Amino acid sequence: MMNATKSRPVDMVRTGEQNEFLHDVLHGLSCKPKRLPCKYFYDLRGSQLFDRICLLEEYYVTRTEVEIMNQSIQQIATALGEHVLLLEFGSGSSTKTLQLLQHCQQLAGYVPVDISAEHLQNTARQLQEQFPKLVIKPLAADFTQPLVIPKVSDPSQRKVVYFPGSTIGNFTPAKATALLRQIALEVDAGGGLLIGIDLVKDTNVLEAAYNDSQGITAAFNLNLLRRINRELHGTFRVDLFQHRAHFDTSHNRIEMHLISKVPQVVSVANNPFQFAAQETICTEYSHKYVLTDFLQMAAGAGFAYDQHWTDPQSYFAIIHLVAK
């Protein structure tokens, strides 16, 4: 457990360029059907909205994952081992990470990785106040790209990536496998991956989680258009789009879309895009897994199964994998 008396400054590592955002948006809106990468949800406002989603009654994902962590944290910490350099992908507010930081013995350091630099900096600052002796090196980056992992002075026996929230489900099976393969290379042989996956369950439960009664998920989805307007000189009339999410049983995934209510033309950085009435922009996939299928995919990406933990309803699973 990390106990400390004296705080140290948080060093911020920034990567990525605004022109990548523009390139991805122009490319996605030129596709048929149109699409936008879900990684761009997470500007400061989007990250704040997602934090609110995680508190919703309908959104079982975070609640269930936290319950598993609370019940099994000692076993999980033991599985990770001592002197670990812990990297968290898509760290957000790092709320689920607190358990690991409190229970993992003699951490060599903690590297939260998130694309939202401002939100990441605020979270890292708060964590540094709670764990003053812990080396925290926030890395503002796209974790789907190879990372330059910040160096820490303390020796570590192994690197472990913590990838919570079933974020892996946002990727198609081929891209998920590629990302797992990249993680295996980044943690080196013997390194670990502690990953959360959402399991296949009743369609009504799934669709309610992405169409909440308060409309916060809708606001989160529509905020992507507001971000494009603000940062890329977009002309989206946000009131002329609506949120829709449904479960595609043929692919075991939730699909989240923005639907154009009327025929319209929208420009981004002076590039015009035509929309027909009811034309969609796909903004996110969220794949749900059968546990054995996921373990087979992970094995093909270079990981060996160690152990897993789940809830009584088998809604969610946390898995510890070891790089071969």
Tab-separated table of N, CA and C in Angstrom, residues 41-42 45-46 48-61 206-226 242-246 254-258 283-284 286:
chain	number	residue	atom	x	y	z
A	41	PHE	N	-14.681	11.344	-28.310
A	41	PHE	CA	-15.708	11.726	-27.335
A	41	PHE	C	-15.101	12.519	-26.178
A	42	TYR	N	-13.825	12.245	-25.868
A	42	TYR	CA	-13.319	12.593	-24.547
A	42	TYR	C	-12.521	13.889	-24.513
A	45	ARG	N	-15.479	18.221	-21.621
A	45	ARG	CA	-16.921	18.085	-21.418
A	45	ARG	C	-17.366	16.634	-21.612
A	46	GLY	N	-16.841	15.976	-22.631
A	46	GLY	CA	-17.191	14.585	-22.858
A	46	GLY	C	-16.768	13.692	-21.707
A	48	GLN	N	-16.421	14.607	-18.601
A	48	GLN	CA	-17.320	14.895	-17.475
A	48	GLN	C	-18.674	14.204	-17.647
A	49	LEU	N	-19.188	14.210	-18.862
A	49	LEU	CA	-20.453	13.524	-19.132
A	49	LEU	C	-20.311	12.019	-18.934
A	50	PHE	N	-19.179	11.463	-19.361
A	50	PHE	CA	-18.992	10.024	-19.173
A	50	PHE	C	-18.925	9.671	-17.691
A	51	ASP	N	-18.312	10.526	-16.888
A	51	ASP	CA	-18.310	10.294	-15.444
A	51	ASP	C	-19.740	10.235	-14.907
A	52	ARG	N	-20.632	11.071	-15.435
A	52	ARG	CA	-22.033	11.045	-15.012
A	52	ARG	C	-22.733	9.776	-15.498
A	53	ILE	N	-22.403	9.334	-16.708
A	53	ILE	CA	-22.976	8.083	-17.218
A	53	ILE	C	-22.648	6.925	-16.279
A	54	CYS	N	-21.424	6.916	-15.775
A	54	CYS	CA	-20.984	5.818	-14.921
A	54	CYS	C	-21.776	5.734	-13.614
A	55	LEU	N	-22.469	6.802	-13.250
A	55	LEU	CA	-23.266	6.822	-12.021
A	55	LEU	C	-24.731	6.485	-12.256
A	56	LEU	N	-25.132	6.308	-13.521
A	56	LEU	CA	-26.534	6.062	-13.832
A	56	LEU	C	-26.968	4.673	-13.382
A	57	GLU	N	-28.222	4.583	-12.955
A	57	GLU	CA	-28.771	3.293	-12.540
A	57	GLU	C	-28.754	2.296	-13.697
A	58	GLU	N	-29.092	2.775	-14.917
A	58	GLU	CA	-29.155	1.865	-16.064
A	58	GLU	C	-27.779	1.361	-16.495
A	59	TYR	N	-26.749	2.162	-16.214
A	59	TYR	CA	-25.411	1.816	-16.706
A	59	TYR	C	-24.735	0.893	-15.698
A	60	TYR	N	-25.017	-0.395	-15.821
A	60	TYR	CA	-24.523	-1.412	-14.890
A	60	TYR	C	-23.009	-1.607	-15.001
A	61	VAL	N	-22.411	-1.212	-16.117
A	61	VAL	CA	-21.027	-1.596	-16.432
A	61	VAL	C	-20.065	-1.170	-15.328
A	206	LEU	N	-28.935	-4.431	-21.947
A	206	LEU	CA	-27.891	-3.769	-22.733
A	206	LEU	C	-28.378	-2.452	-23.324
A	207	GLU	N	-29.537	-2.467	-23.956
A	207	GLU	CA	-30.009	-1.255	-24.636
A	207	GLU	C	-30.387	-0.158	-23.640
A	208	ALA	N	-30.903	-0.528	-22.479
A	208	ALA	CA	-31.223	0.487	-21.463
A	208	ALA	C	-29.964	1.208	-20.990
A	209	ALA	N	-28.842	0.495	-20.958
A	209	ALA	CA	-27.595	1.096	-20.481
A	209	ALA	C	-27.087	2.194	-21.406
A	210	TYR	N	-27.483	2.145	-22.692
A	210	TYR	CA	-26.991	3.114	-23.676
A	210	TYR	C	-28.093	4.067	-24.154
A	211	ASN	N	-29.252	3.980	-23.535
A	211	ASN	CA	-30.365	4.898	-23.826
A	211	ASN	C	-30.998	5.327	-22.507
A	212	ASP	N	-30.201	5.940	-21.649
A	212	ASP	CA	-30.665	6.222	-20.292
A	212	ASP	C	-31.798	7.236	-20.285
A	213	SER	N	-32.624	7.156	-19.257
A	213	SER	CA	-33.840	7.976	-19.167
A	213	SER	C	-33.538	9.455	-18.972
A	214	GLN	N	-32.357	9.792	-18.447
A	214	GLN	CA	-32.003	11.192	-18.235
A	214	GLN	C	-31.404	11.850	-19.481
A	215	GLY	N	-31.097	11.046	-20.486
A	215	GLY	CA	-30.542	11.601	-21.717
A	215	GLY	C	-29.081	11.991	-21.635
A	216	ILE	N	-28.367	11.479	-20.640
A	216	ILE	CA	-26.961	11.854	-20.493
A	216	ILE	C	-26.105	11.197	-21.572
A	217	THR	N	-26.421	9.947	-21.912
A	217	THR	CA	-25.682	9.296	-23.002
A	217	THR	C	-25.920	10.013	-24.321
A	218	ALA	N	-27.156	10.472	-24.533
A	218	ALA	CA	-27.449	11.246	-25.744
A	218	ALA	C	-26.614	12.523	-25.772
A	219	ALA	N	-26.525	13.224	-24.635
A	219	ALA	CA	-25.721	14.447	-24.566
A	219	ALA	C	-24.242	14.151	-24.816
A	220	PHE	N	-23.780	13.026	-24.295
A	220	PHE	CA	-22.396	12.588	-24.494
A	220	PHE	C	-22.116	12.349	-25.977
A	221	ASN	N	-23.038	11.688	-26.649
A	221	ASN	CA	-22.886	11.399	-28.077
A	221	ASN	C	-22.908	12.690	-28.897
A	222	LEU	N	-23.879	13.554	-28.620
A	222	LEU	CA	-24.017	14.803	-29.372
A	222	LEU	C	-22.874	15.783	-29.104
A	223	ASN	N	-22.225	15.643	-27.938
A	223	ASN	CA	-21.112	16.532	-27.616
A	223	ASN	C	-19.980	16.398	-28.618
A	224	LEU	N	-19.882	15.240	-29.286
A	224	LEU	CA	-18.851	15.066	-30.308
A	224	LEU	C	-19.031	16.065	-31.447
A	225	LEU	N	-20.285	16.334	-31.815
A	225	LEU	CA	-20.541	17.331	-32.857
A	225	LEU	C	-20.171	18.726	-32.363
A	226	ARG	N	-20.466	19.013	-31.116
A	226	ARG	CA	-20.095	20.327	-30.547
A	226	ARG	C	-18.570	20.502	-30.547
A	242	GLN	N	-30.031	13.372	-33.645
A	242	GLN	CA	-30.494	12.690	-32.448
A	242	GLN	C	-29.686	11.430	-32.196
A	243	HIS	N	-29.648	11.035	-30.940
A	243	HIS	CA	-28.914	9.864	-30.482
A	243	HIS	C	-29.756	8.607	-30.643
A	244	ARG	N	-29.096	7.521	-31.037
A	244	ARG	CA	-29.767	6.222	-31.078
A	244	ARG	C	-28.743	5.131	-30.797
A	245	ALA	N	-29.127	4.152	-29.955
A	245	ALA	CA	-28.263	3.011	-29.668
A	245	ALA	C	-29.104	1.738	-29.698
A	246	HIS	N	-28.564	0.687	-30.311
A	246	HIS	CA	-29.277	-0.588	-30.345
A	246	HIS	C	-28.271	-1.728	-30.311
A	254	ILE	N	-23.341	-3.389	-29.086
A	254	ILE	CA	-24.128	-2.168	-29.110
A	254	ILE	C	-23.553	-1.270	-30.192
A	255	GLU	N	-24.434	-0.681	-31.002
A	255	GLU	CA	-24.023	0.328	-31.973
A	255	GLU	C	-24.637	1.665	-31.579
A	256	MET	N	-23.818	2.691	-31.499
A	256	MET	CA	-24.299	4.023	-31.149
A	256	MET	C	-24.198	4.915	-32.387
A	257	HIS	N	-25.284	5.633	-32.674
A	257	HIS	CA	-25.353	6.441	-33.882
A	257	HIS	C	-25.859	7.846	-33.573
A	258	LEU	N	-25.532	8.774	-34.460
A	258	LEU	CA	-26.165	10.088	-34.532
A	258	LEU	C	-26.965	10.122	-35.828
A	283	THR	N	-20.921	6.255	-34.274
A	283	THR	CA	-19.915	6.857	-33.396
A	283	THR	C	-19.250	5.862	-32.460
A	284	GLU	N	-19.880	4.693	-32.245
A	284	GLU	CA	-19.253	3.750	-31.320
A	284	GLU	C	-19.814	2.351	-31.503
A	286	SER	N	-19.726	-1.215	-29.121
A	286	SER	CA	-19.387	-1.735	-27.804
A	286	SER	C	-19.679	-3.231	-27.814
